[in-house]
Phi, psi and omega in degrees: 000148192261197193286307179315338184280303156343310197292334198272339163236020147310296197233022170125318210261188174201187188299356172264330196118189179287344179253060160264174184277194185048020172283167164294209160050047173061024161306144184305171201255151162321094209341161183272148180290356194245000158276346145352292155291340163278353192287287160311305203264017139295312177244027172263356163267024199231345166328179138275149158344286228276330187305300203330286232291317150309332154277018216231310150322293194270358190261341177256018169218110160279300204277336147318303210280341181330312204274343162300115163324171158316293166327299197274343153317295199280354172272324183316289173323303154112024182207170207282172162286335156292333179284336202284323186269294191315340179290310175297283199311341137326323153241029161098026169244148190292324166203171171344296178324312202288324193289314187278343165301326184274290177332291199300357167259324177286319185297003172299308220272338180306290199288010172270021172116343193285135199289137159306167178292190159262185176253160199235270212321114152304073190267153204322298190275011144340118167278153188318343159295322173285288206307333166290322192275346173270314195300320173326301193314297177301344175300279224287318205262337154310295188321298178339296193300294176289338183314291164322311202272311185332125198281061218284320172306310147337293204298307196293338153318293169317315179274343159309265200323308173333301199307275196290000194281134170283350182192156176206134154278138173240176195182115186196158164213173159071209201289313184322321202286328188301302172291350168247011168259335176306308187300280173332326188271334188288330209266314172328330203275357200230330171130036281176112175263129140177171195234156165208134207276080137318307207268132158319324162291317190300320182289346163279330188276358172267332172314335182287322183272357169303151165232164172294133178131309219272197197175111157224159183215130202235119167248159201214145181253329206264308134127035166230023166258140203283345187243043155234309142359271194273353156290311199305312189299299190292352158264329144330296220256006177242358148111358190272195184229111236261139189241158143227125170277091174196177205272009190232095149317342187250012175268178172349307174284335183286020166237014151228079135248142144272345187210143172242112189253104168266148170261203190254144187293167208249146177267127156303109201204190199282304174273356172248091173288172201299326180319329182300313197306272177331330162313287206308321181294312197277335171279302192281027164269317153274013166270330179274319169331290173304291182297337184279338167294322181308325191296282183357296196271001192319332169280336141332271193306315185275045160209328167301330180284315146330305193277318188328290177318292175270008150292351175273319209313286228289301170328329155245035174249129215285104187308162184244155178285140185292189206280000000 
């Protein structure tokens, strides 16, 4: 083991610094072994090469790479023991030791009988019984995935501000603006002001009257669309408190976030674009949204949900037939 290595777990620290995770002083406690692999493909595109390949490695032989020293990772990998411990602290563990215990619990959790995966990828001539059975499949493993990866000190961060916010934005376009009008419309039903912004221009001149006291929230799946961005920056700089829903923590936009809520990377294939992925991971982030506000608000929210349903009630009642 070389020296740099020795030092980082003598003593604790890593490439974040003492607040990095899995550090003391109320840092999150380390993924669970079966958030692991969602763990990795949330952040593996945001890697250096040589980190991918080590995370690429223990997610796709967990029970392999367990029984490897440091040493026998990183020659597997083609890259140092020092990238092997910056990998683990990276996905949240304090070092190497901490990394291989969750692998020997997830290939534990492997070898218990649970069916292998499917294949996802989607070819032209599938029959419609596969393409069902894949999309289900790929469905079943976002949710999962974001489920896993999500961030509850965040969310409850999050739903505190909702809850109490005199107004909330929301800022999306393309399938994200569909999920942020999904958000908006659930919170309007509980008694609840909010808007949600597509056009670009419009979600900046509203952003300017945002204050502290305010809610704006920007989903982004890439978390680099510049006319989801720049509302967000201008209601941050306008003091309100800022959310970003998306699937990359380290882009762009998450730097006027106060809270960051991640999804799941989305798998990508010639007919299933990422949007499709990404959409299902960012609706169930506004499913939590929405009931922890709903809890938060409850006297409030259940006579607003209430009056909503019958004001609707006649419009979905079956006309009845004359004699």
């Amino acid at each position: 083991m070389t020296d740099e290595v020795k030092e980082i777990f003598a003593s604790g620290r890593g490439p974040g610094g003492p607040g990095a995770p899995g550090t003391g002083g109320g840092a999150p406690a380390p993924p669970a072994p079966a958030a692991l692999a969602a763990k990795v493909r949330t952040l593996a595109p945001s890697m250096t090469r040589s980190m991918q390949r080590v995370a690429e490695a223990v997610a796709d032989d967990p029970a392999g790479c367990a029984a490897l020293t440091v040493t026998g990772l990183a020659e597997l990998t083609g890259t140092s023991e020092a990238t092997v411990v910056r990998t683990a602290r990276l996905l949240g563990y304090p070092g190497y030791r901490d990394l291989r215990l969750a692998l020997a619990g997830l290939a534990a959790q492997q070898q218990s009988g649970r069916a292998p995966a499917i294949t996802t990828d989607i070819a032209v001539d599938d029959p419609i019984a596969d393409v069902v059975a894949k999309l289900a499949y790929d469905e079943q493993q976002t949710l999962a995935d974001t489920a896993a990866g999500l961030d509850t000190v965040q969310l409850a961060a999050a739903v505190t501000a909702l809850a109490g916010a005199r107004r909330t934005d929301v800022y999306g376009v393309g399938a994200s603006g569909l999920v942020a009008q999904d958000l908006t419309q659930k919170l309007l039903r509980i008694g609840l002001l909010a808007h949600a912004h597509s056009d670009p221009h419009l979600a900046v001149t509203n952003a300017v009257q945002l204050r502290p006291g305010d809610v704006a929230i920007a989903v982004t799946h890439s978390g680099s669309t510049g006319d989801v961005i720049e509302p967000l920056r201008v209601a941050f700089e306008h003091g309100a408190t800022t959310v970003a829903v998306t699937g990359r923590p380290d882009s762009p936009v998450t730097q006027y976030a106060d809270h960051v809520l991640t999804t799941s990377t989305a798998r990508e294939s010639e007919l299933r674009p990422a949007a499709m992925s990404s959409r299902t991971g960012q609706l169930l982030v506004v499913d939590c949204l929405f009931v922890g506000v709903a809890q938060r608000t409850y006297e409030s929210a259940a006579p607003a949900l209430s009056a909503s349903y019958e004001a609707l009630a006649h419009r979905h009642r079956a006309a009845r037939r004359g004699p």
